[in-house]
């Protein structure tokens, strides 16, 4: 079993929809949680960064971390065609030298 | 956010030649950089962790003599694919972690598409 499981998708929504992207994990030592957006043939871009549990909002994006359930989510409000990309969750514990990534969810927002 | 520059963005080479890819952190110092490989429609596969001033740590199954990593300064790491073959064709991405801020954010380069003929 992988340490990080991400909803595989692909996901297709109409413009303006609310999008929910999710990951679960098994390592209770994870403290840092990130969401990255990756356009085709580009490097991932950091969208959201959260330490420990709680919510964080940045514009149309909200990241939620529920450590008791080992579950993280990224919500995108008023989705736009420009949000069409692959979204990767990533997490790390305090001592690990590397982050563990989900396999990514490909999102298409149709105009 | 911090900027990581990766160069070249694409390269085509003949089988048997070596290719060097550079990864630079432009506005911060990075003790640790990471190199990944990504196949189409697949996630990032960590190849190695590059530590400034010391030998890289390679993931299981990655040939260290094939993929040479040098991290000679706090702002530059290089990956050299030696004696490249068509099966080495892939998208290679680096990332860098800021040093000394307690910040766990990783910033990625824009990637290098390697095609070996």
PDB file of C-alpha atoms in Angstrom:
ATOM      1  CA  UNK A   1       0.000   0.000   0.000  1.00  0.00           C
ATOM      2  CA  UNK A   2       1.282   3.466  -0.874  1.00  0.00           C
ATOM      3  CA  UNK A   3       1.909   5.980   1.869  1.00  0.00           C
ATOM      4  CA  UNK A   4      -0.103   8.585  -0.036  1.00  0.00           C
ATOM      5  CA  UNK A   5      -3.195   7.768  -2.066  1.00  0.00           C
ATOM      6  CA  UNK A   6      -4.720  10.376  -4.320  1.00  0.00           C
ATOM      7  CA  UNK A   7      -8.078  10.213  -6.062  1.00  0.00           C
ATOM      8  CA  UNK A   8      -6.961   9.221  -9.552  1.00  0.00           C
ATOM      9  CA  UNK A   9      -9.417  11.102 -11.716  1.00  0.00           C
ATOM     10  CA  UNK A  10      -9.492  12.324 -14.359  1.00  0.00           C
ATOM     11  CA  UNK A  11     -11.970  14.924 -13.307  1.00  0.00           C
ATOM     12  CA  UNK A  12     -14.013  17.033 -15.728  1.00  0.00           C
ATOM     13  CA  UNK A  13     -16.210  19.876 -14.535  1.00  0.00           C
ATOM     14  CA  UNK A  14     -18.001  22.842 -16.098  1.00  0.00           C
ATOM     15  CA  UNK A  15     -16.622  26.325 -15.619  1.00  0.00           C
ATOM     16  CA  UNK A  16     -17.722  27.832 -12.333  1.00  0.00           C
ATOM     17  CA  UNK A  17     -18.026  24.514 -10.513  1.00  0.00           C
ATOM     18  CA  UNK A  18     -16.521  23.785  -7.117  1.00  0.00           C
ATOM     19  CA  UNK A  19     -13.797  21.187  -7.366  1.00  0.00           C
ATOM     20  CA  UNK A  20     -12.701  18.883  -4.576  1.00  0.00           C
ATOM     21  CA  UNK A  21      -9.370  17.091  -4.790  1.00  0.00           C
ATOM     22  CA  UNK A  22      -8.426  14.601  -2.112  1.00  0.00           C
ATOM     23  CA  UNK A  23      -5.572  12.559  -0.700  1.00  0.00           C
ATOM     24  CA  UNK A  24      -5.324  10.084   2.130  1.00  0.00           C
ATOM     25  CA  UNK A  25      -2.174   8.977   3.852  1.00  0.00           C
ATOM     26  CA  UNK A  26      -1.012   6.359   6.290  1.00  0.00           C
ATOM     27  CA  UNK A  27       2.024   7.956   7.969  1.00  0.00           C
ATOM     28  CA  UNK A  28       0.858   9.737  11.104  1.00  0.00           C
ATOM     29  CA  UNK A  29       4.213  11.532  11.319  1.00  0.00           C
ATOM     30  CA  UNK A  30       3.440  13.738   8.323  1.00  0.00           C
ATOM     31  CA  UNK A  31       3.309  17.362   9.445  1.00  0.00           C
ATOM     32  CA  UNK A  32       3.694  19.367   6.259  1.00  0.00           C
ATOM     33  CA  UNK A  33       1.099  19.196   3.523  1.00  0.00           C
ATOM     34  CA  UNK A  34       1.364  20.745   0.086  1.00  0.00           C
ATOM     35  CA  UNK A  35      -0.648  20.992  -3.087  1.00  0.00           C
ATOM     36  CA  UNK A  36       1.040  21.542  -6.421  1.00  0.00           C
ATOM     37  CA  UNK A  37      -0.388  22.341  -9.823  1.00  0.00           C
ATOM     38  CA  UNK A  38       1.388  21.027 -12.876  1.00  0.00           C
ATOM     39  CA  UNK A  39       0.661  22.039 -16.425  1.00  0.00           C
ATOM     40  CA  UNK A  40       1.674  19.685 -19.204  1.00  0.00           C
ATOM     41  CA  UNK A  41       5.440  19.581 -19.713  1.00  0.00           C
ATOM     42  CA  UNK A  42       6.084  22.079 -16.915  1.00  0.00           C
ATOM     43  CA  UNK A  43       7.441  21.759 -13.401  1.00  0.00           C
ATOM     44  CA  UNK A  44       4.958  21.655 -10.510  1.00  0.00           C
ATOM     45  CA  UNK A  45       3.969  24.986  -9.002  1.00  0.00           C
ATOM     46  CA  UNK A  46       3.311  25.274  -5.282  1.00  0.00           C
ATOM     47  CA  UNK A  47      -0.299  26.268  -4.660  1.00  0.00           C
ATOM     48  CA  UNK A  48      -0.908  25.692  -0.999  1.00  0.00           C
ATOM     49  CA  UNK A  49       1.199  24.832   1.999  1.00  0.00           C
ATOM     50  CA  UNK A  50      -0.168  23.820   5.386  1.00  0.00           C
ATOM     51  CA  UNK A  51       1.505  22.815   8.587  1.00  0.00           C
ATOM     52  CA  UNK A  52      -0.412  20.326  10.768  1.00  0.00           C
ATOM     53  CA  UNK A  53      -4.208  20.369  10.837  1.00  0.00           C
ATOM     54  CA  UNK A  54      -6.614  23.069   9.823  1.00  0.00           C
ATOM     55  CA  UNK A  55      -7.774  25.102   6.877  1.00  0.00           C
ATOM     56  CA  UNK A  56      -5.966  27.600   4.748  1.00  0.00           C
ATOM     57  CA  UNK A  57      -7.509  29.837   2.145  1.00  0.00           C
ATOM     58  CA  UNK A  58      -5.867  31.685  -0.716  1.00  0.00           C
ATOM     59  CA  UNK A  59      -8.181  33.298  -3.200  1.00  0.00           C
ATOM     60  CA  UNK A  60     -10.284  30.612  -4.845  1.00  0.00           C
ATOM     61  CA  UNK A  61      -8.263  27.836  -3.237  1.00  0.00           C
ATOM     62  CA  UNK A  62      -8.839  26.270   0.174  1.00  0.00           C
ATOM     63  CA  UNK A  63      -6.686  23.529   1.646  1.00  0.00           C
ATOM     64  CA  UNK A  64      -7.961  21.370   4.470  1.00  0.00           C
ATOM     65  CA  UNK A  65      -5.996  18.963   6.609  1.00  0.00           C
ATOM     66  CA  UNK A  66      -7.646  16.484   8.940  1.00  0.00           C
ATOM     67  CA  UNK A  67      -4.881  14.642  10.717  1.00  0.00           C
ATOM     68  CA  UNK A  68      -7.272  12.541  12.789  1.00  0.00           C
ATOM     69  CA  UNK A  69      -8.627  11.035   9.576  1.00  0.00           C
ATOM     70  CA  UNK A  70      -5.330  11.294   7.681  1.00  0.00           C
ATOM     71  CA  UNK A  71      -7.130  13.116   4.922  1.00  0.00           C
ATOM     72  CA  UNK A  72      -6.348  16.294   3.030  1.00  0.00           C
ATOM     73  CA  UNK A  73      -8.358  18.196   0.464  1.00  0.00           C
ATOM     74  CA  UNK A  74      -7.980  21.044  -1.953  1.00  0.00           C
ATOM     75  CA  UNK A  75     -11.104  22.971  -2.938  1.00  0.00           C
ATOM     76  CA  UNK A  76     -11.235  25.211  -5.965  1.00  0.00           C
ATOM     77  CA  UNK A  77     -14.147  27.639  -6.128  1.00  0.00           C
ATOM     78  CA  UNK A  78     -15.458  29.192  -9.307  1.00  0.00           C
ATOM     79  CA  UNK A  79     -13.222  26.942 -11.372  1.00  0.00           C
ATOM     80  CA  UNK A  80     -11.797  28.370 -14.582  1.00  0.00           C
ATOM     81  CA  UNK A  81     -10.524  26.721 -17.758  1.00  0.00           C
ATOM     82  CA  UNK A  82      -7.058  27.932 -16.752  1.00  0.00           C
ATOM     83  CA  UNK A  83      -7.306  25.650 -13.705  1.00  0.00           C
ATOM     84  CA  UNK A  84      -7.117  22.661 -16.057  1.00  0.00           C
ATOM     85  CA  UNK A  85      -3.963  20.863 -14.966  1.00  0.00           C
ATOM     86  CA  UNK A  86      -2.722  17.961 -12.903  1.00  0.00           C
ATOM     87  CA  UNK A  87      -2.836  18.516  -9.154  1.00  0.00           C
ATOM     88  CA  UNK A  88      -0.379  16.747  -6.884  1.00  0.00           C
ATOM     89  CA  UNK A  89      -0.607  16.431  -3.142  1.00  0.00           C
ATOM     90  CA  UNK A  90       2.632  16.085  -1.197  1.00  0.00           C
ATOM     91  CA  UNK A  91       3.499  15.625   2.433  1.00  0.00           C
ATOM     92  CA  UNK A  92       6.482  15.282   4.667  1.00  0.00           C
ATOM     93  CA  UNK A  93       7.362  14.639   8.278  1.00  0.00           C
ATOM     94  CA  UNK A  94       9.774  16.777  10.266  1.00  0.00           C
ATOM     95  CA  UNK A  95      12.724  14.443   9.972  1.00  0.00           C
ATOM     96  CA  UNK A  96      12.387  13.057   6.477  1.00  0.00           C
ATOM     97  CA  UNK A  97      14.666  14.458   3.817  1.00  0.00           C
ATOM     98  CA  UNK A  98      12.114  14.106   1.061  1.00  0.00           C
ATOM     99  CA  UNK A  99       8.448  14.644   0.397  1.00  0.00           C
ATOM    100  CA  UNK A 100       6.037  11.911  -0.576  1.00  0.00           C
ATOM    101  CA  UNK A 101       3.823  12.719  -3.531  1.00  0.00           C
ATOM    102  CA  UNK A 102       0.461  11.450  -4.626  1.00  0.00           C
ATOM    103  CA  UNK A 103       0.091  10.220  -8.190  1.00  0.00           C
ATOM    104  CA  UNK A 104      -1.854  13.308  -9.235  1.00  0.00           C
ATOM    105  CA  UNK A 105      -5.374  14.097 -10.362  1.00  0.00           C
ATOM    106  CA  UNK A 106      -5.910  15.564 -13.802  1.00  0.00           C
ATOM    107  CA  UNK A 107      -8.594  18.230 -13.865  1.00  0.00           C
ATOM    108  CA  UNK A 108     -10.305  19.633 -16.934  1.00  0.00           C
ATOM    109  CA  UNK A 109     -12.547  22.659 -16.578  1.00  0.00           C
ATOM    110  CA  UNK A 110     -14.769  23.062 -19.624  1.00  0.00           C
ATOM    111  CA  UNK A 111     -15.897  26.539 -20.713  1.00  0.00           C
TER     112      UNK A 111
ATOM    113  CA  UNK B   1       7.575  32.505  -4.344  1.00  0.00           C
ATOM    114  CA  UNK B   2      11.148  31.405  -4.721  1.00  0.00           C
ATOM    115  CA  UNK B   3      12.498  30.780  -8.205  1.00  0.00           C
ATOM    116  CA  UNK B   4      14.275  27.680  -9.414  1.00  0.00           C
ATOM    117  CA  UNK B   5      15.780  27.811 -12.874  1.00  0.00           C
ATOM    118  CA  UNK B   6      16.337  24.608 -14.818  1.00  0.00           C
ATOM    119  CA  UNK B   7      18.279  24.473 -18.046  1.00  0.00           C
ATOM    120  CA  UNK B   8      17.967  23.348 -20.773  1.00  0.00           C
ATOM    121  CA  UNK B   9      14.220  23.035 -21.151  1.00  0.00           C
ATOM    122  CA  UNK B  10      14.627  20.414 -23.848  1.00  0.00           C
ATOM    123  CA  UNK B  11      17.485  18.517 -25.393  1.00  0.00           C
ATOM    124  CA  UNK B  12      17.840  16.013 -28.191  1.00  0.00           C
ATOM    125  CA  UNK B  13      20.956  13.888 -28.311  1.00  0.00           C
ATOM    126  CA  UNK B  14      22.376  10.836 -29.981  1.00  0.00           C
ATOM    127  CA  UNK B  15      22.576   7.526 -28.204  1.00  0.00           C
ATOM    128  CA  UNK B  16      25.839   7.174 -26.293  1.00  0.00           C
ATOM    129  CA  UNK B  17      26.364  10.840 -25.559  1.00  0.00           C
ATOM    130  CA  UNK B  18      26.146  12.506 -22.159  1.00  0.00           C
ATOM    131  CA  UNK B  19      23.757  15.278 -21.244  1.00  0.00           C
ATOM    132  CA  UNK B  20      24.047  17.736 -18.368  1.00  0.00           C
ATOM    133  CA  UNK B  21      21.040  19.429 -16.805  1.00  0.00           C
ATOM    134  CA  UNK B  22      21.443  22.383 -14.454  1.00  0.00           C
ATOM    135  CA  UNK B  23      19.225  23.409 -11.579  1.00  0.00           C
ATOM    136  CA  UNK B  24      19.748  26.780  -9.932  1.00  0.00           C
ATOM    137  CA  UNK B  25      17.988  28.423  -7.020  1.00  0.00           C
ATOM    138  CA  UNK B  26      17.943  32.078  -8.039  1.00  0.00           C
ATOM    139  CA  UNK B  27      16.916  33.927  -4.917  1.00  0.00           C
ATOM    140  CA  UNK B  28      17.615  31.564  -2.057  1.00  0.00           C
ATOM    141  CA  UNK B  29      20.176  29.074  -0.887  1.00  0.00           C
ATOM    142  CA  UNK B  30      19.337  25.395  -1.109  1.00  0.00           C
ATOM    143  CA  UNK B  31      21.300  22.861   0.888  1.00  0.00           C
ATOM    144  CA  UNK B  32      19.090  20.170  -0.526  1.00  0.00           C
ATOM    145  CA  UNK B  33      17.866  19.681  -4.048  1.00  0.00           C
ATOM    146  CA  UNK B  34      15.946  16.789  -5.528  1.00  0.00           C
ATOM    147  CA  UNK B  35      15.913  15.234  -8.970  1.00  0.00           C
ATOM    148  CA  UNK B  36      12.844  13.539 -10.398  1.00  0.00           C
ATOM    149  CA  UNK B  37      11.876  11.721 -13.517  1.00  0.00           C
ATOM    150  CA  UNK B  38       8.380  11.837 -14.909  1.00  0.00           C
ATOM    151  CA  UNK B  39       6.834   9.735 -17.643  1.00  0.00           C
ATOM    152  CA  UNK B  40       3.774  10.966 -19.541  1.00  0.00           C
ATOM    153  CA  UNK B  41       0.634  11.074 -17.412  1.00  0.00           C
ATOM    154  CA  UNK B  42       2.488   9.686 -14.430  1.00  0.00           C
ATOM    155  CA  UNK B  43       3.564  11.256 -11.195  1.00  0.00           C
ATOM    156  CA  UNK B  44       7.013  12.346 -10.128  1.00  0.00           C
ATOM    157  CA  UNK B  45       9.517   9.610  -9.457  1.00  0.00           C
ATOM    158  CA  UNK B  46      12.240  10.701  -7.083  1.00  0.00           C
ATOM    159  CA  UNK B  47      15.638   9.722  -8.411  1.00  0.00           C
ATOM    160  CA  UNK B  48      18.004  11.201  -5.883  1.00  0.00           C
ATOM    161  CA  UNK B  49      18.505  13.737  -3.132  1.00  0.00           C
ATOM    162  CA  UNK B  50      21.354  16.120  -3.752  1.00  0.00           C
ATOM    163  CA  UNK B  51      23.130  17.602  -0.747  1.00  0.00           C
ATOM    164  CA  UNK B  52      25.541  20.484  -1.060  1.00  0.00           C
ATOM    165  CA  UNK B  53      29.088  19.393  -0.426  1.00  0.00           C
ATOM    166  CA  UNK B  54      28.378  15.703  -0.096  1.00  0.00           C
ATOM    167  CA  UNK B  55      27.423  12.704  -2.179  1.00  0.00           C
ATOM    168  CA  UNK B  56      23.910  12.391  -3.457  1.00  0.00           C
ATOM    169  CA  UNK B  57      21.524   9.841  -2.013  1.00  0.00           C
ATOM    170  CA  UNK B  58      19.987   7.712  -4.732  1.00  0.00           C
ATOM    171  CA  UNK B  59      16.635   5.973  -4.603  1.00  0.00           C
ATOM    172  CA  UNK B  60      16.498   2.237  -4.992  1.00  0.00           C
ATOM    173  CA  UNK B  61      16.853   1.156  -8.583  1.00  0.00           C
ATOM    174  CA  UNK B  62      18.517   4.363  -9.795  1.00  0.00           C
ATOM    175  CA  UNK B  63      22.015   3.824 -11.168  1.00  0.00           C
ATOM    176  CA  UNK B  64      24.352   6.339  -9.588  1.00  0.00           C
ATOM    177  CA  UNK B  65      26.986   5.809 -12.274  1.00  0.00           C
ATOM    178  CA  UNK B  66      24.393   6.477 -14.930  1.00  0.00           C
ATOM    179  CA  UNK B  67      22.912   9.580 -13.359  1.00  0.00           C
ATOM    180  CA  UNK B  68      25.728  11.678 -11.938  1.00  0.00           C
ATOM    181  CA  UNK B  69      24.724  14.387  -9.521  1.00  0.00           C
ATOM    182  CA  UNK B  70      26.914  17.249  -8.394  1.00  0.00           C
ATOM    183  CA  UNK B  71      25.866  19.880  -5.852  1.00  0.00           C
ATOM    184  CA  UNK B  72      28.952  22.037  -5.600  1.00  0.00           C
ATOM    185  CA  UNK B  73      27.318  25.197  -4.290  1.00  0.00           C
ATOM    186  CA  UNK B  74      24.255  26.264  -2.353  1.00  0.00           C
ATOM    187  CA  UNK B  75      22.566  27.446  -5.526  1.00  0.00           C
ATOM    188  CA  UNK B  76      23.512  24.885  -8.150  1.00  0.00           C
ATOM    189  CA  UNK B  77      22.986  21.185  -8.667  1.00  0.00           C
ATOM    190  CA  UNK B  78      23.632  19.325 -11.895  1.00  0.00           C
ATOM    191  CA  UNK B  79      22.402  16.004 -13.217  1.00  0.00           C
ATOM    192  CA  UNK B  80      24.451  14.334 -15.930  1.00  0.00           C
ATOM    193  CA  UNK B  81      22.910  11.471 -17.840  1.00  0.00           C
ATOM    194  CA  UNK B  82      25.914   9.492 -18.998  1.00  0.00           C
ATOM    195  CA  UNK B  83      25.948   7.403 -22.169  1.00  0.00           C
ATOM    196  CA  UNK B  84      22.307   8.176 -22.765  1.00  0.00           C
ATOM    197  CA  UNK B  85      20.096   5.620 -24.476  1.00  0.00           C
ATOM    198  CA  UNK B  86      16.566   5.893 -25.861  1.00  0.00           C
ATOM    199  CA  UNK B  87      15.117   4.412 -22.669  1.00  0.00           C
ATOM    200  CA  UNK B  88      16.515   7.418 -20.795  1.00  0.00           C
ATOM    201  CA  UNK B  89      14.198   9.685 -22.752  1.00  0.00           C
ATOM    202  CA  UNK B  90      11.962  11.326 -20.198  1.00  0.00           C
ATOM    203  CA  UNK B  91      10.985  14.564 -18.481  1.00  0.00           C
ATOM    204  CA  UNK B  92      13.473  15.420 -15.734  1.00  0.00           C
ATOM    205  CA  UNK B  93      12.574  17.908 -13.007  1.00  0.00           C
ATOM    206  CA  UNK B  94      14.560  19.345 -10.130  1.00  0.00           C
ATOM    207  CA  UNK B  95      13.336  20.941  -6.943  1.00  0.00           C
ATOM    208  CA  UNK B  96      15.022  22.902  -4.197  1.00  0.00           C
ATOM    209  CA  UNK B  97      14.202  23.400  -0.562  1.00  0.00           C
ATOM    210  CA  UNK B  98      14.936  26.669   1.155  1.00  0.00           C
ATOM    211  CA  UNK B  99      17.583  26.496   3.819  1.00  0.00           C
ATOM    212  CA  UNK B 100      17.401  27.698   7.372  1.00  0.00           C
ATOM    213  CA  UNK B 101      13.882  29.049   7.449  1.00  0.00           C
ATOM    214  CA  UNK B 102      12.135  26.041   8.953  1.00  0.00           C
ATOM    215  CA  UNK B 103      10.158  26.265   5.787  1.00  0.00           C
ATOM    216  CA  UNK B 104       9.250  22.977   4.213  1.00  0.00           C
ATOM    217  CA  UNK B 105       8.278  24.348   0.852  1.00  0.00           C
ATOM    218  CA  UNK B 106       9.741  22.845  -2.267  1.00  0.00           C
ATOM    219  CA  UNK B 107      10.138  24.909  -5.388  1.00  0.00           C
ATOM    220  CA  UNK B 108      10.429  23.206  -8.728  1.00  0.00           C
ATOM    221  CA  UNK B 109      12.298  23.936 -11.914  1.00  0.00           C
ATOM    222  CA  UNK B 110      10.415  24.026 -15.190  1.00  0.00           C
ATOM    223  CA  UNK B 111      11.702  20.626 -16.275  1.00  0.00           C
ATOM    224  CA  UNK B 112      13.891  19.261 -19.053  1.00  0.00           C
ATOM    225  CA  UNK B 113      12.530  17.078 -21.803  1.00  0.00           C
ATOM    226  CA  UNK B 114      15.285  14.695 -22.895  1.00  0.00           C
ATOM    227  CA  UNK B 115      14.941  12.816 -26.150  1.00  0.00           C
ATOM    228  CA  UNK B 116      17.639  10.288 -27.006  1.00  0.00           C
ATOM    229  CA  UNK B 117      17.726   9.188 -30.634  1.00  0.00           C
TER     230      UNK B 117
END
